[in-house]
Amino acid sequence: MPAVTVENPLTLPRVTAPADAVARPVLAVTTAPSGFEGEGFPVRRAFAGINYRHLDPFIMMDQMGEVEYAPGEPKGTPWHPHRGFETVTYIIDGIFDHQDSNGGGGTITNGDTQWMTAGSGLLHIEAPPESLVMSGGLFHGLQLWVNLPAKDKMMAPRYQDIRGGNVQLLTTPDGGALLRVIAGELDGHAGPGITHTPITMIHATLAPGAEITLPWREDFNGLAYVLAGRGAVGAERRPIHLGQTAVFGNGGSLTVRADEKQDSHTPDLEVVLLGGQPIREPMAHYGPFVMNTKDELMQAFEDFQKGRLGTIPAVHGMTESGPRG
């Protein structure tokens, strides 16, 4: 159950698409393959198999968990570098500690988001706190990579700490859905995340049988990823379920509907809605670096190897690991 919620959604501002908005068709529904990241925590690769022209400016997204760890099992990532994009880590359930070589970091837990602009480059680590490693417990979250345009790729790194209580909460006219605007805006209601590339990121919870038709910027792409539950997307009601991504075509609104009956362990349909203004620049991506050319990638690896992306704080007493995603 997401931590950020309200008892009565009808107390919130309500949004709906204008009646004359052109509905976005569903171009494709893909299923995320499963894998492991970092030190071995399970992920679903949400964007696997989707043509980048439908994703731009998003690069990749992993659903981390949902997993119930036994004592001693929680895992994270070792120190690793990034350059040329932003990482967005959203924790739905559980807790993660983050630290980077630029002095940013902190602890994020139920409903919190850490927004790290790697820019010219840094090193960072994400790991469960020792208390969670000892006790075990539920862990569920997302990590999204957002590209930066060429003019911003070498900007100074920046860290944003977005607390769950600060997200913009909205609902639909009938109160059947709770919309958490993490970044960007929806129908004039802005979320707290500050982005260099214009995007919108929303976590929506739909009660069984509820339907949302939201206004969507026509210059943005449109994606919907199911975190839990089952439902349908588009006016054509194309079925979609846990671990699947819907790619929407052009238009001024998008529609998601929750099935009347959900799984016993999933009371609602949980969906992440993403939209962004395509950058439409050449992209060279390898491991933890996202640049515009192969030469820039080679420079990023050289800079990392020569210690120009920062150093691990001595307090950790750890040695650098090789580049990771």
Coordinates of C-alpha atoms in Angstrom, one line a residue, residues 112-286:
D112 CA 10.0 9.9 -0.9
T113 CA 12.0 10.6 -4.1
Q114 CA 15.7 11.4 -4.6
W115 CA 16.4 13.3 -7.8
M116 CA 20.0 13.3 -8.7
T117 CA 21.3 15.3 -11.6
A118 CA 24.6 13.7 -12.5
G119 CA 25.5 16.3 -15.1
S120 CA 29.3 16.5 -15.6
G121 CA 29.7 13.4 -13.3
L122 CA 29.8 12.0 -9.8
L123 CA 30.0 8.8 -7.9
H124 CA 27.1 7.5 -5.8
I125 CA 25.9 4.6 -3.7
E126 CA 22.4 3.4 -2.8
A127 CA 22.0 0.8 -0.1
P128 CA 19.5 -0.3 2.6
P129 CA 20.4 1.0 6.1
E130 CA 21.9 -1.5 8.5
S131 CA 18.7 -1.7 10.5
L132 CA 16.8 -3.0 7.4
V133 CA 19.5 -5.5 6.5
M134 CA 19.2 -6.9 10.1
S135 CA 15.4 -7.0 10.2
G136 CA 14.4 -7.6 6.6
G137 CA 11.1 -6.2 5.3
L138 CA 9.2 -5.0 2.3
F139 CA 11.0 -3.1 -0.4
H140 CA 9.4 -1.6 -3.5
G141 CA 10.4 1.3 -5.7
L142 CA 11.4 2.7 -9.1
Q143 CA 14.5 4.1 -10.7
L144 CA 14.0 6.3 -13.7
W145 CA 16.7 7.7 -15.9
V146 CA 15.9 11.1 -17.6
N147 CA 18.2 12.3 -20.4
L148 CA 19.7 15.8 -20.4
P149 CA 20.1 17.8 -23.6
A150 CA 23.6 18.4 -24.9
K151 CA 23.7 21.9 -23.5
D152 CA 23.1 20.6 -19.9
K153 CA 25.1 17.3 -19.9
M154 CA 28.2 18.9 -18.3
M155 CA 26.3 21.1 -15.8
A156 CA 27.3 21.0 -12.2
P157 CA 25.7 18.0 -10.3
R158 CA 22.6 18.6 -8.2
Y159 CA 20.6 16.6 -5.7
Q160 CA 16.9 17.1 -4.8
D161 CA 15.3 15.5 -1.8
I162 CA 11.5 15.2 -2.4
R163 CA 9.6 14.1 0.6
G164 CA 6.4 12.2 0.0
G165 CA 4.3 14.7 2.0
N166 CA 5.3 17.4 -0.5
V167 CA 3.9 15.8 -3.7
Q168 CA 0.9 17.4 -5.3
L169 CA -2.2 15.3 -4.6
L170 CA -5.2 15.4 -7.1
T171 CA -8.2 13.2 -7.9
T172 CA -10.8 12.7 -10.6
P173 CA -14.3 14.1 -10.6
D174 CA -15.7 11.0 -8.9
G175 CA -12.9 10.6 -6.5
G176 CA -12.1 7.1 -7.8
A177 CA -8.3 7.8 -8.2
L178 CA -5.5 9.4 -6.3
L179 CA -3.0 11.1 -8.4
R180 CA 0.5 12.0 -6.9
V181 CA 2.3 14.5 -9.1
I182 CA 6.0 14.0 -8.3
A183 CA 7.4 16.2 -11.1
G184 CA 6.1 18.4 -13.8
E185 CA 2.4 19.5 -13.9
L186 CA -1.0 18.2 -14.6
D187 CA -3.8 20.5 -15.5
G188 CA -1.9 23.4 -14.0
H189 CA -1.1 21.6 -10.7
A190 CA 2.7 21.4 -10.3
G191 CA 4.7 18.7 -8.5
P192 CA 7.8 19.5 -6.4
G193 CA 10.5 18.0 -8.7
I194 CA 12.5 20.5 -10.6
T195 CA 13.5 19.2 -14.0
H196 CA 15.8 20.4 -16.8
T197 CA 14.0 18.4 -19.4
P198 CA 10.3 19.2 -19.4
I199 CA 8.5 16.0 -18.0
T200 CA 5.6 14.9 -16.0
M201 CA 5.8 12.0 -13.5
I202 CA 2.6 10.8 -11.7
H203 CA 1.9 7.8 -9.5
A204 CA -1.8 7.0 -9.8
T205 CA -3.9 4.7 -7.6
L206 CA -7.2 3.6 -9.2
A207 CA -9.9 1.9 -7.1
P208 CA -11.5 -1.2 -8.8
G209 CA -13.6 -0.1 -11.7
A210 CA -12.3 3.5 -11.6
E211 CA -11.3 5.3 -14.9
I212 CA -9.1 8.3 -15.4
T213 CA -9.0 10.5 -18.5
L214 CA -6.3 13.1 -18.0
P215 CA -5.3 16.1 -20.1
W216 CA -1.8 15.4 -21.6
R217 CA 0.5 17.9 -23.2
E218 CA 0.4 17.3 -27.0
D219 CA 4.2 18.0 -27.3
F220 CA 4.9 15.2 -24.7
N221 CA 5.1 11.5 -25.3
G222 CA 2.9 9.3 -23.1
L223 CA 3.7 6.1 -21.2
A224 CA 1.9 4.1 -18.5
Y225 CA 3.6 1.4 -16.4
V226 CA 1.7 -0.9 -14.1
L227 CA 3.3 -1.3 -10.7
A228 CA 0.5 -3.6 -9.4
G229 CA -2.9 -4.8 -10.4
R230 CA -4.7 -5.0 -13.7
G231 CA -6.8 -2.8 -15.9
A232 CA -7.0 -1.3 -19.4
V233 CA -5.5 1.6 -21.3
G234 CA -6.8 3.9 -24.0
A235 CA -10.4 4.5 -25.2
E236 CA -10.1 1.0 -26.8
R237 CA -9.6 -0.5 -23.3
R238 CA -6.5 -2.6 -24.2
P239 CA -5.8 -5.0 -21.3
I240 CA -2.7 -4.3 -19.1
H241 CA -1.3 -5.8 -15.9
L242 CA 1.6 -5.8 -13.5
G243 CA 5.0 -5.4 -15.2
Q244 CA 3.6 -4.0 -18.5
T245 CA 4.1 -0.7 -20.2
A246 CA 1.6 1.1 -22.5
V247 CA 3.0 3.4 -25.2
F248 CA 0.5 6.1 -26.2
G249 CA 0.4 7.8 -29.6
N250 CA -0.4 11.5 -30.2
G251 CA -3.3 13.4 -28.7
G252 CA -4.4 15.6 -25.9
S253 CA -5.6 13.1 -23.3
L254 CA -4.9 9.6 -22.1
T255 CA -7.1 7.0 -20.4
V256 CA -6.4 4.3 -17.8
R257 CA -9.1 2.1 -16.3
A258 CA -8.9 -0.4 -13.3
D259 CA -10.6 -3.8 -13.6
E260 CA -13.6 -4.3 -11.4
K261 CA -11.8 -7.2 -9.7
Q262 CA -8.2 -7.0 -8.6
D263 CA -5.9 -9.7 -7.2
S264 CA -6.4 -10.5 -3.5
H265 CA -3.0 -9.0 -2.5
T266 CA -3.5 -5.9 -4.7
P267 CA -6.6 -3.9 -3.8
D268 CA -6.1 -1.2 -6.4
L269 CA -4.5 -0.6 -9.8
E270 CA -1.1 1.2 -9.3
V271 CA 0.2 3.0 -12.4
V272 CA 3.1 5.3 -13.1
L273 CA 2.3 7.8 -15.8
L274 CA 5.2 9.5 -17.7
G275 CA 5.3 12.2 -20.3
G276 CA 8.2 14.2 -21.6
Q277 CA 9.3 16.6 -24.3
P278 CA 11.5 14.7 -26.7
I279 CA 15.1 16.0 -26.9
R280 CA 15.6 14.6 -30.4
E281 CA 19.4 14.6 -30.2
P282 CA 21.8 11.7 -31.0
M283 CA 22.3 9.5 -27.9
A284 CA 25.4 7.4 -27.0
H285 CA 24.6 5.2 -24.0
Y286 CA 26.9 2.7 -22.4

